[in-house]
C-alpha positions as a Markdown table, in Angstrom:
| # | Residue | x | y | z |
|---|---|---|---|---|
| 1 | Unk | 41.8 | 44.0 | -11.2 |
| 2 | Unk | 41.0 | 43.1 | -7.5 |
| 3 | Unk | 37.2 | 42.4 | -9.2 |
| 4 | Unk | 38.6 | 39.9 | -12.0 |
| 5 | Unk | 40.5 | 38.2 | -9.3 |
| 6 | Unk | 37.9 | 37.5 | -7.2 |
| 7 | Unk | 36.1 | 36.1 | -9.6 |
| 8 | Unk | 38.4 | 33.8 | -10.5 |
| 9 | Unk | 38.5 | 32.7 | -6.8 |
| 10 | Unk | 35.0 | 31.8 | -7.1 |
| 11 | Unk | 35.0 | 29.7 | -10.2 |
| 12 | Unk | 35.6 | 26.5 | -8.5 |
| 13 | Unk | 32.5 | 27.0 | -6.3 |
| 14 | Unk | 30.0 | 27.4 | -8.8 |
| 15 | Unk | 28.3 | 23.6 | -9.3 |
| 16 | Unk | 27.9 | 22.2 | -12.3 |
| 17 | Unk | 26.7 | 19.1 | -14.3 |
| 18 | Unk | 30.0 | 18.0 | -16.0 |
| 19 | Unk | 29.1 | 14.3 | -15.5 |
| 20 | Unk | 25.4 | 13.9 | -15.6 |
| 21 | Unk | 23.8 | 10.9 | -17.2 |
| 22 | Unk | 20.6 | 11.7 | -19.1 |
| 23 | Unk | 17.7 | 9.5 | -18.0 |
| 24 | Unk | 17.1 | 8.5 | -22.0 |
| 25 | Unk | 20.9 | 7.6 | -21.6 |
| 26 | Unk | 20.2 | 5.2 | -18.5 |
| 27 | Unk | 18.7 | 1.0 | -18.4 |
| 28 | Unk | 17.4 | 1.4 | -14.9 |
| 29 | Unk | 17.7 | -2.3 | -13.2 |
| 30 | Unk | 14.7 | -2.8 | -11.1 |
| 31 | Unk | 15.1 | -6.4 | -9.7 |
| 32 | Unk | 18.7 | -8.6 | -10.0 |
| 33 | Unk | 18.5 | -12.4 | -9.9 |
| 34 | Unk | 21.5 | -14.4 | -9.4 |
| 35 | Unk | 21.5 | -18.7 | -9.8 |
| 36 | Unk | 24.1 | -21.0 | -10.2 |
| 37 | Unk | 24.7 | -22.5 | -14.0 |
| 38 | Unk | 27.0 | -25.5 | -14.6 |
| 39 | Unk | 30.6 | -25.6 | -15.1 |
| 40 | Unk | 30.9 | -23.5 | -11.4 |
| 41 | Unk | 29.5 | -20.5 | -13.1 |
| 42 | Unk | 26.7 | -18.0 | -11.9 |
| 43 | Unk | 23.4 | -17.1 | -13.6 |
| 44 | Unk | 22.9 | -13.2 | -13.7 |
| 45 | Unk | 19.3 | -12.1 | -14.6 |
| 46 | Unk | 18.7 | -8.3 | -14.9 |
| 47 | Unk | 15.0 | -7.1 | -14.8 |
| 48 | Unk | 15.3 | -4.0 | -16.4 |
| 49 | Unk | 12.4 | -1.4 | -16.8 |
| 50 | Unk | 11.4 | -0.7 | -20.0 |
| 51 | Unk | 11.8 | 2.9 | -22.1 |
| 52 | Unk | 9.0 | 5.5 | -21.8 |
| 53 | Unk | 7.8 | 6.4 | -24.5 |
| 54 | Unk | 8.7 | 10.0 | -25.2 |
| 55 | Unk | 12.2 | 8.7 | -25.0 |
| 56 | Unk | 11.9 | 6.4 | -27.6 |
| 57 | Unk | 12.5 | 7.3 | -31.9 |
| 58 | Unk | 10.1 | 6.7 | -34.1 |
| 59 | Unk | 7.8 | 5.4 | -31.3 |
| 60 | Unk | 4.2 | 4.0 | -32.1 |
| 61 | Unk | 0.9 | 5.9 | -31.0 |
| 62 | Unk | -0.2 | 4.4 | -27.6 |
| 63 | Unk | 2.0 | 1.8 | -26.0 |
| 64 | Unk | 1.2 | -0.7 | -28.2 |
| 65 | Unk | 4.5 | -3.2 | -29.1 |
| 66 | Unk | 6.4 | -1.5 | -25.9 |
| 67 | Unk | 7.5 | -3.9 | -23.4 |
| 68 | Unk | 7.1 | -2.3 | -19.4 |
| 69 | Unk | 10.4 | -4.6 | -18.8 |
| 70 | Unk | 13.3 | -6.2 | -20.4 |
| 71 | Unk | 14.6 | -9.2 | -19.3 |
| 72 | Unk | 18.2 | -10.3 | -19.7 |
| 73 | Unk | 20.3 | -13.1 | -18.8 |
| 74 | Unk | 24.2 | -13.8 | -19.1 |
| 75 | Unk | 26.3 | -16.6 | -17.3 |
| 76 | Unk | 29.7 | -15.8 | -16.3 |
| 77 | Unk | 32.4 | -16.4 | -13.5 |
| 78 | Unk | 31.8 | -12.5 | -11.7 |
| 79 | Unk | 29.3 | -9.8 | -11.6 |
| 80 | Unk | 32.0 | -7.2 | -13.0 |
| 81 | Unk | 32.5 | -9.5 | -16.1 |
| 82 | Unk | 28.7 | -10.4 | -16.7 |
| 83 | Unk | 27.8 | -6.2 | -16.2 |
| 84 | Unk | 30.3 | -5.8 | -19.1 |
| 85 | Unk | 29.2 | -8.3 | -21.4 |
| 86 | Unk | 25.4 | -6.8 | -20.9 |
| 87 | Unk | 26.5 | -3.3 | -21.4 |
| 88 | Unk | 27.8 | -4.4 | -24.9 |
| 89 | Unk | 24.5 | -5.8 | -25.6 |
| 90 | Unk | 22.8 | -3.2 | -24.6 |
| 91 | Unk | 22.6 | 0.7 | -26.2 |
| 92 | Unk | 22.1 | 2.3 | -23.1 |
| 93 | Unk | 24.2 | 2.6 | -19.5 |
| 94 | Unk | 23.4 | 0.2 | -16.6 |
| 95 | Unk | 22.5 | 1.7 | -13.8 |
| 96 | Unk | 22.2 | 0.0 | -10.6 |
| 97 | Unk | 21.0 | 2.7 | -7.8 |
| 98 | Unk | 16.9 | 1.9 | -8.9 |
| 99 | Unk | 17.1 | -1.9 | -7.7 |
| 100 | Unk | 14.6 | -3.0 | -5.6 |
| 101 | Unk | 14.9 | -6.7 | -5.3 |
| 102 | Unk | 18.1 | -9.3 | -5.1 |
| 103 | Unk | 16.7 | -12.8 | -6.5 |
| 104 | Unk | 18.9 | -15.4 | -5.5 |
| 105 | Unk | 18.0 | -18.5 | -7.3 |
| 106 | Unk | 17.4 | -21.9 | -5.4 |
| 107 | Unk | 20.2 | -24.0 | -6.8 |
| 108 | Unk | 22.6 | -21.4 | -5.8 |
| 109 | Unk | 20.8 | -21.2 | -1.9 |
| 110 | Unk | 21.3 | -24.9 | -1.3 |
| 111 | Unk | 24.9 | -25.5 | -2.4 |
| 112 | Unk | 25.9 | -22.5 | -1.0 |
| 113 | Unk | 26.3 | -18.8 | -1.8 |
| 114 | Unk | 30.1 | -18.5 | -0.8 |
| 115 | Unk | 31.0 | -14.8 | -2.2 |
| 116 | Unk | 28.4 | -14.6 | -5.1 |
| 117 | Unk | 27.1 | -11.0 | -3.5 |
| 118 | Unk | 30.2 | -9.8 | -3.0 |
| 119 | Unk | 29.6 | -6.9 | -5.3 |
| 120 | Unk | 26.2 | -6.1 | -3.4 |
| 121 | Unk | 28.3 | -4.5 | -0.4 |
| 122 | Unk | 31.3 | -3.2 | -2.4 |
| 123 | Unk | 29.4 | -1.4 | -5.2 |
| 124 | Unk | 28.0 | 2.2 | -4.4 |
| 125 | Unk | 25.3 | 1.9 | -6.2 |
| 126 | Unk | 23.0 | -0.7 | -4.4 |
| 127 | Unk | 21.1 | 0.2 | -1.9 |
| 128 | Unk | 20.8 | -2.1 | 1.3 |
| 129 | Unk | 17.1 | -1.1 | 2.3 |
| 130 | Unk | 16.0 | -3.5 | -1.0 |
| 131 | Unk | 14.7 | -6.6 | -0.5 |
| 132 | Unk | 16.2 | -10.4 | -1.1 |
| 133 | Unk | 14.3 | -13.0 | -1.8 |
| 134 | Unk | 14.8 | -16.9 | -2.8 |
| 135 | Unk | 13.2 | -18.4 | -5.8 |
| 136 | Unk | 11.8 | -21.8 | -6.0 |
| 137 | Unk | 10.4 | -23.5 | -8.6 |
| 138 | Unk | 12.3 | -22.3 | -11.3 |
| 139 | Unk | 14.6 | -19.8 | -12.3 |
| 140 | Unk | 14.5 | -16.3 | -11.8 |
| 141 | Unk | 13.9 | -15.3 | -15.8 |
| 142 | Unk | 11.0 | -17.3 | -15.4 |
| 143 | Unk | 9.4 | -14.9 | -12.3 |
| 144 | Unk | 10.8 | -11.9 | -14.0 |
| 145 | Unk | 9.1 | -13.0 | -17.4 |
| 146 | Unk | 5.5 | -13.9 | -15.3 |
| 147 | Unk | 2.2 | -11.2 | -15.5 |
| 148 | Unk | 1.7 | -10.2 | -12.1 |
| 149 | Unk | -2.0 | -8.8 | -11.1 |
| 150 | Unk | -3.2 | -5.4 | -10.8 |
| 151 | Unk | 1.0 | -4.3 | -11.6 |
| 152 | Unk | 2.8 | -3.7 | -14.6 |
| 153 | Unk | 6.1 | -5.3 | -13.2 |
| 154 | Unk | 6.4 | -8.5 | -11.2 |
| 155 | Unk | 8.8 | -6.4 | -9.2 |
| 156 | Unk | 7.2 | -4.3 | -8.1 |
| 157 | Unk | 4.0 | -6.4 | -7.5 |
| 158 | Unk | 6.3 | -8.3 | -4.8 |
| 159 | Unk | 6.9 | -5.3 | -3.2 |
| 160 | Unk | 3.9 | -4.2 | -2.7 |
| 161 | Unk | 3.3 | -7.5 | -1.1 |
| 162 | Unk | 6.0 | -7.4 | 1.6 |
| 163 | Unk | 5.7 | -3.3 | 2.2 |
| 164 | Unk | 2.2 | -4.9 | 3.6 |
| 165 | Unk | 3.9 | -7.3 | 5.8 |
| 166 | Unk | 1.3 | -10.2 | 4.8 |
| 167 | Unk | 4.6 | -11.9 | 4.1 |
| 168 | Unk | 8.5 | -12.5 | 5.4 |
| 169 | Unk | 10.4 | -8.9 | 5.1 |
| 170 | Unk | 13.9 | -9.4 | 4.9 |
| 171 | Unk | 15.9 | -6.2 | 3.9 |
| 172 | Unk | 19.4 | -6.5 | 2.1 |
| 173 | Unk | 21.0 | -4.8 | 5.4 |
| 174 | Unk | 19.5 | -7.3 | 7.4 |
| 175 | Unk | 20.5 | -10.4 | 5.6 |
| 176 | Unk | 24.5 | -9.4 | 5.5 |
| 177 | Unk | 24.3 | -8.1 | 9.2 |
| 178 | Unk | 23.1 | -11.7 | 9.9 |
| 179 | Unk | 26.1 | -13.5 | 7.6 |
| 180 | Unk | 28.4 | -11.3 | 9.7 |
| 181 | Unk | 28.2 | -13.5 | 12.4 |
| 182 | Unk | 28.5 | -16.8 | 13.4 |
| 183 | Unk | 25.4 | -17.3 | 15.5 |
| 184 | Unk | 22.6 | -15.4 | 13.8 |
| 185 | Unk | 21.0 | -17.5 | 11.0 |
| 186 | Unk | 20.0 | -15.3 | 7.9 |
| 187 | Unk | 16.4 | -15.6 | 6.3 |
| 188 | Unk | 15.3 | -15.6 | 2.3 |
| 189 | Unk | 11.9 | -15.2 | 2.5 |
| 190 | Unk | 10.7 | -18.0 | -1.2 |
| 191 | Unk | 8.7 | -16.9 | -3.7 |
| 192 | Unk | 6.9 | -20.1 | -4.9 |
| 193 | Unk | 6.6 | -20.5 | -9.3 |
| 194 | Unk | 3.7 | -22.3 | -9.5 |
| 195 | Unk | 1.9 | -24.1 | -12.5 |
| 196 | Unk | -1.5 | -21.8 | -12.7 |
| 197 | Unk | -3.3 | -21.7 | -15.9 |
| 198 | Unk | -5.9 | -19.4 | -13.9 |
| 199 | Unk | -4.0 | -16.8 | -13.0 |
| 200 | Unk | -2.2 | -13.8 | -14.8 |
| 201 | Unk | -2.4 | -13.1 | -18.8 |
| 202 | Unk | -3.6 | -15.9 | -20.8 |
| 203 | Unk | -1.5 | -18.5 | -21.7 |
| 204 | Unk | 1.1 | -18.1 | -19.2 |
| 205 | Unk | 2.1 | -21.1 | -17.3 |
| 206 | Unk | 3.6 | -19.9 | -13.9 |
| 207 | Unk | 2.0 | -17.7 | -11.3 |
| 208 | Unk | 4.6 | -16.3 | -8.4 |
| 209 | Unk | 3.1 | -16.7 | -4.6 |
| 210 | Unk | 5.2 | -15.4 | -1.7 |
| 211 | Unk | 5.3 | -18.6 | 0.5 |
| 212 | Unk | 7.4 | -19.7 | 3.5 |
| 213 | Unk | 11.0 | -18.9 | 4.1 |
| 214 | Unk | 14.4 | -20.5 | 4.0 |
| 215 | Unk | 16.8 | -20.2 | 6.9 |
| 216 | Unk | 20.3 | -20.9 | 6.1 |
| 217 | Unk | 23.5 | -22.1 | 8.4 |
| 218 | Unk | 26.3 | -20.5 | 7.4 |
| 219 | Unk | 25.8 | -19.4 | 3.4 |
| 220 | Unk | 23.5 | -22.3 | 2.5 |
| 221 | Unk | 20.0 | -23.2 | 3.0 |
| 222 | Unk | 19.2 | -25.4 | 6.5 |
| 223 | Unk | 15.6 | -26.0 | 6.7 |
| 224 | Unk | 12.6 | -24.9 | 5.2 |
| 225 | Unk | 9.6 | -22.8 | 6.8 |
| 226 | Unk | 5.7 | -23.3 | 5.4 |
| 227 | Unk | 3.5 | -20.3 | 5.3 |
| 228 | Unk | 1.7 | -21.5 | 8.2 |
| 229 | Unk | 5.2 | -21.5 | 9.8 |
| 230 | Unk | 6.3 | -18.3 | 8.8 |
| 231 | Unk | 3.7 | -16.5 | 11.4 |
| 232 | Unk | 5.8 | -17.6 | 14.3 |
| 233 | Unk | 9.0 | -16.0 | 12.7 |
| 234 | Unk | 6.7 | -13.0 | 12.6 |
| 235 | Unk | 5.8 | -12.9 | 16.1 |
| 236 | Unk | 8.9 | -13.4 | 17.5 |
| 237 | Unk | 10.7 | -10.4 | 14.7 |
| 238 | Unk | 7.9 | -8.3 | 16.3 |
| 239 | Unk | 5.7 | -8.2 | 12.7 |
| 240 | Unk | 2.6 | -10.8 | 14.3 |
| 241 | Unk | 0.2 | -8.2 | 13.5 |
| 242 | Unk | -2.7 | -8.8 | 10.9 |
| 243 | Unk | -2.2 | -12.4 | 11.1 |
| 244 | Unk | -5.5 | -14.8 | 11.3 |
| 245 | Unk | -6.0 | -17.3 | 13.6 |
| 246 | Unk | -8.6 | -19.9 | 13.1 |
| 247 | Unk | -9.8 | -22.6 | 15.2 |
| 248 | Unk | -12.9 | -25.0 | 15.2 |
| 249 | Unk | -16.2 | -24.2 | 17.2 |
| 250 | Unk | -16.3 | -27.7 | 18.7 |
| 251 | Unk | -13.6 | -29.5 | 20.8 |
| 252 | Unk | -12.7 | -31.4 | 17.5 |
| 253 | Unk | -11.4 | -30.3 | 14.1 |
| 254 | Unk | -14.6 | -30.4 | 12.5 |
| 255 | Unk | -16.3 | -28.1 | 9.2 |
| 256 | Unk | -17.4 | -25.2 | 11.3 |
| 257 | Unk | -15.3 | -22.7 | 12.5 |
| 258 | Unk | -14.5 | -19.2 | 13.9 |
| 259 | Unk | -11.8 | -16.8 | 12.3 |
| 260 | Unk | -9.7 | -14.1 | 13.9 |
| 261 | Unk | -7.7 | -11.5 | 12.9 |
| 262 | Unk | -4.6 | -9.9 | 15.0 |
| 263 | Unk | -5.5 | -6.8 | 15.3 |
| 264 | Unk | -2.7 | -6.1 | 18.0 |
| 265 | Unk | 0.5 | -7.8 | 18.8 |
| 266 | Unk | 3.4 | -8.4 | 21.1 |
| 267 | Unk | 6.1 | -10.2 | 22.6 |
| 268 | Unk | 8.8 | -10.1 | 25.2 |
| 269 | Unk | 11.4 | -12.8 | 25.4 |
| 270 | Unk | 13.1 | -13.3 | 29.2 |
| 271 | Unk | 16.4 | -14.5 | 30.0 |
| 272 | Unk | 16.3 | -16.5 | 33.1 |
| 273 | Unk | 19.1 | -15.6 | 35.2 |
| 274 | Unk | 21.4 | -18.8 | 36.0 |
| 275 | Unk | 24.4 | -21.0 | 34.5 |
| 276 | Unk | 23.1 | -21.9 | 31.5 |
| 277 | Unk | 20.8 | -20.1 | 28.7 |
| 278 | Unk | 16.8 | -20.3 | 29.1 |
| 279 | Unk | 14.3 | -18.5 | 27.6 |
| 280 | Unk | 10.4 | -17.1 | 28.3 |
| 281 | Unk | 8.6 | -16.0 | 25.5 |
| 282 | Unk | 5.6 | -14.0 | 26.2 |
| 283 | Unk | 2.8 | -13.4 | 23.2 |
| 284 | Unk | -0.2 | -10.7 | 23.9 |
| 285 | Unk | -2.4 | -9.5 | 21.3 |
| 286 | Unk | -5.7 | -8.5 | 20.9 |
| 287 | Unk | -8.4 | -10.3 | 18.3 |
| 288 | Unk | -11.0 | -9.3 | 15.7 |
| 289 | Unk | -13.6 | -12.1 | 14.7 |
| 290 | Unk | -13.6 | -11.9 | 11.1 |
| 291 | Unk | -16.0 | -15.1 | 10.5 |
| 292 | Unk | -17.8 | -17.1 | 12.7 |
| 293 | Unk | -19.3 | -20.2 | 11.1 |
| 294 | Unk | -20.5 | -21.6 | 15.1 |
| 295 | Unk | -24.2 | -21.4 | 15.5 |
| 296 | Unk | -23.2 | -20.2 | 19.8 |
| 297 | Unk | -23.5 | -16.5 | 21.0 |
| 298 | Unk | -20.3 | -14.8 | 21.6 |
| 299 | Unk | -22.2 | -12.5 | 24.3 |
| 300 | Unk | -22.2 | -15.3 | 26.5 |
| 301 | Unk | -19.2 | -15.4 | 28.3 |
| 302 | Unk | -18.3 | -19.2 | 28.8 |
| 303 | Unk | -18.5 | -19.4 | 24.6 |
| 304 | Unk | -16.2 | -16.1 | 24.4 |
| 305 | Unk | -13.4 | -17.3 | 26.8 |
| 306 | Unk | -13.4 | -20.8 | 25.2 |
| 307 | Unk | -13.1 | -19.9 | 21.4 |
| 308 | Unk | -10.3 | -17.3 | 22.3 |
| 309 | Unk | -8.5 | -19.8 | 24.6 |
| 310 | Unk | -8.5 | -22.3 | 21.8 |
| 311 | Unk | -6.7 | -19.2 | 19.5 |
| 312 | Unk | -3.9 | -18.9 | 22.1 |
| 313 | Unk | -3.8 | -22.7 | 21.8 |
| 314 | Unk | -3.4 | -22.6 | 18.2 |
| 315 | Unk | -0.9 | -20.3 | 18.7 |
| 316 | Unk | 0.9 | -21.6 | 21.6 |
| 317 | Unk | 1.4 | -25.3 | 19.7 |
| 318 | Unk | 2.6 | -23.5 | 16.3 |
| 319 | Unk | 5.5 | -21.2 | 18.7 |
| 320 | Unk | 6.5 | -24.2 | 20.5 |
| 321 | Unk | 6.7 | -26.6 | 17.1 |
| 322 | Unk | 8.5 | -24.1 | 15.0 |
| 323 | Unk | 10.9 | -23.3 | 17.8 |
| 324 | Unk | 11.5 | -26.8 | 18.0 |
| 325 | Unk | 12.5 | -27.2 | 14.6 |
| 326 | Unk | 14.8 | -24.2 | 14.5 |
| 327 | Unk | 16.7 | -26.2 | 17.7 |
| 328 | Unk | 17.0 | -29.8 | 16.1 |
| 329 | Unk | 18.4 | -27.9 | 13.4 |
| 330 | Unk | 20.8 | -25.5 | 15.3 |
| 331 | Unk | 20.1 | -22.6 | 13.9 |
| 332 | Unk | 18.5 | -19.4 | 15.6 |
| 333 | Unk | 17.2 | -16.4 | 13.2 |
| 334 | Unk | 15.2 | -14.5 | 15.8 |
| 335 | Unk | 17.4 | -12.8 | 18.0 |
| 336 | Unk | 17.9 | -15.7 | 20.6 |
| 337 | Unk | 21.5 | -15.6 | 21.0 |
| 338 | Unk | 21.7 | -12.2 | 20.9 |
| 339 | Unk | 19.5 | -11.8 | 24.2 |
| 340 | Unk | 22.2 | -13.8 | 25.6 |
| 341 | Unk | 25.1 | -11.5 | 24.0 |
| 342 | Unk | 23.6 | -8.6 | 25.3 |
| 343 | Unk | 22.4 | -9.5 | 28.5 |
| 344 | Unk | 24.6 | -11.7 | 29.7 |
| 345 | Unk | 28.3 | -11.3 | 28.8 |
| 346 | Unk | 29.8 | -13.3 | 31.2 |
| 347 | Unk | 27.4 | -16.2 | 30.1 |
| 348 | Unk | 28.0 | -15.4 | 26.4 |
| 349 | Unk | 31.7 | -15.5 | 26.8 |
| 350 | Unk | 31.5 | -19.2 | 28.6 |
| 351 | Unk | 29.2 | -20.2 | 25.9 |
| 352 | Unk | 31.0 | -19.2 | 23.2 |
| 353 | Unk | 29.8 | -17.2 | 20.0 |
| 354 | Unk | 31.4 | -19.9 | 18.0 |
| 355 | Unk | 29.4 | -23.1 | 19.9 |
| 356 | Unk | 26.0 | -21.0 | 20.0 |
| 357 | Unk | 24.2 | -23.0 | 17.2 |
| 358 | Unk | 25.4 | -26.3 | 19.3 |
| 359 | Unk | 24.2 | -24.7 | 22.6 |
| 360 | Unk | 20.7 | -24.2 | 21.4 |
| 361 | Unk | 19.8 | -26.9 | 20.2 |
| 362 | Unk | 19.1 | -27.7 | 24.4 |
| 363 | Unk | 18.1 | -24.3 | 25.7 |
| 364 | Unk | 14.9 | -24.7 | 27.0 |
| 365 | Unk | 12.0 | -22.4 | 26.1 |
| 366 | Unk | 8.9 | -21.9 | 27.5 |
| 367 | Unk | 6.0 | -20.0 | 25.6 |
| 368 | Unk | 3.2 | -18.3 | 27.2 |
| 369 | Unk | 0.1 | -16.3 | 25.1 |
| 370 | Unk | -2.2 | -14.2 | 25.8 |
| 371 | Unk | -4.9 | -13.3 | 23.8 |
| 372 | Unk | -7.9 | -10.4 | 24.1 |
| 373 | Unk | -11.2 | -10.3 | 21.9 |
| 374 | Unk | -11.1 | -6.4 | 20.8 |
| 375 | Unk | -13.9 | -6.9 | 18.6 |
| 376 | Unk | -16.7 | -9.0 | 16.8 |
| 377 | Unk | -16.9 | -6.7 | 13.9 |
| 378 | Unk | -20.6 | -5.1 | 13.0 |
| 379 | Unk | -22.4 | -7.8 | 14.8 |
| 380 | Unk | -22.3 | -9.9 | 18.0 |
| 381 | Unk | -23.8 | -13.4 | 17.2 |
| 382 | Unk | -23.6 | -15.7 | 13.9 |
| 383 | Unk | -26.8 | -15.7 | 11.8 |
| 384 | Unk | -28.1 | -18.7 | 13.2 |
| 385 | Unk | -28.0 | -18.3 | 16.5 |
């Protein structure tokens, strides 16, 4: 008796399965776009992988006539309402936990997000080490729907992009720790749709480029960052490595030029003691010459010290010009403010979190860079010299 009773008692410990969810059972959303539609509704685009074969009926030999994604689109006034209408549309389960990329769609950047990702934070499923991303050029079906190179899945081919940091990297945590205040301006890194009959499968008319960024005051978009400008925001988030610098041979912009690459890179930003907020912004990294098009010999030490001074000139001009525009605009996503917070209480609290983006619009900074030559690569001299 004592025997049956204890295993009774151990009954509720044994695990079990009683909810699982079969995988053939499961549309796993990889990528989630979401746009503003007329009438003050929002535009939800799911990019949903497509079914494997073996879990498919009647399937065809190969993999001929299956689609690697499905693409669907539903307007609607909330995320919960839009997820049901889909699920009735769709014969298999939405699941959420798989997503690797939050689209949000240009129209709906500039006139302002308000609470439209809401049910990013509250639902379980998502997971805040995805990326987001702002589309330009066209609406997100449209990316979703484009051929991406050497990837089955635009998606993913994205990704792979950012994971090697030649772009903007902005991760979902990061964006909404940034909304959270009032002095820290979030960044949407853009992906660009452009009209490129030369790349991707035949016919197609768009081609997606990850370009500059978008930094936005409040929940809507402030100014606009190039490519070229982008490098700066690298720099100072710590991320300047692999960048290329390249500057002309002569003292004027002319056809020939030399090429680096960052092999090495850091920076330290200063807070200068005193009554008001000012900054010193130290760059160091080291160089690779990746092409040389000048007909001078880099063993000689006057031609050496003159290109890679011109580099830390280039660099120098693009810091102070970008920093410059993130000040007339008053908004300060890299970390400025927070030195302050951090630092200097006592000078945070007379500033005022509130009057920050007002404050530094006048804080002066001063840039300093410092550039090595690490290597010429697997020879000295160009060929004509």
């Amino acid at each position: 008796m004592r025997r049956v009773a204890a295993l009774l008692l151990l009954l509720p410990l044994l695990t079990g399965c009683w909810g699982r969810l079969e995988l053939a059972d499961l549309a796993l959303v990889i990528a989630l776009g979401v746009d503003l539609a007329d009438n003050g509704l929002y535009e939800f685009t799911f990019g949903i992988a497509g079914p494997p074969v073996s879990h498919m009926k009647n399937a065809p030999q190969g993999d001929a006539g299956i689609p690697s994604r499905i693409v669907v689109t539903q307007r609607g006034r909330s995320f919960a309402g839009v997820l049901r209408e889909i699920e009735l549309r769709l014969p298999r389960r939405i699941n959420l936990t798989h997503t690797l990329v939050v689209f949000i769609g240009e129209r709906l950047a500039e006139h302002g997000l308000g609470d439209a990702l809401d049910f990013v934070l509250r639902a379980p499923e998502f997971r805040l080490q995805g990326l987001i991303v702002m589309v330009r050029g066209g609406p997100v079906r449209t990316l979703l729907e484009t051929e991406p190179l050497m990837e089955n899945l635009q998606t993913k081919a994205l990704t792979e992009i950012a994971k090697a940091h030649i772009g903007l990297e902005v991760r979902l945590w990061e964006f909404f720790s940034a909304r959270a205040t009032t002095y820290r301006a979030p960044l949407l890194p853009v992906i660009e749709l452009m009209e490129s009959p030369d790349t991707g499968a035949k016919g197609q008319r768009y081609a997606a480029r990850l370009g500059g960024a978008a930094v936005l005051r409040g929940d809507r978009v402030a100014l606009y960052l190039d490519a070229r400008e982008v490098r700066a925001i690298k720099w100072l988030r710590g991320r300047g490595r692999d960048g290329v610098i390249t500057v002309p041979c002569g003292d004027e912009p002319g056809p020939e030029s030399v090429s680096f690459r960052v092999v090495q890179a850091g920076h330290r930003v200063r807070l200068h003691r005193g009554g008001k907020p000012a900054f010193a912004v130290a760059l160091r990294g080291r160089l690779r010459v990746t092409e040389m098009q000048c007909p001078r010999p880099l063993v000689e030490p006057q031609v050496h010290e003159q290109l890679v001074q011109r580099a830390e000139a280039e660099l120098r001009d693009l810091m102070e010009q970008v920093i410059a525009k993130l000040q007339e605009a008053g908004v300060d996503p890299v970390f400025f403010g927070e030195h302050v917070r951090a630092l200097r209480p006592g000078l945070w609290r007379t500033v005022g979190e509130e009057r920050w983006g007002e404050t530094w619009r006048e804080v002066p900074v001063t840039v300093s860079v410092d550039l090595r030559l690490h290597t010429t690569g697997l020879m000295r001299n160009p060929l004509r010299s």
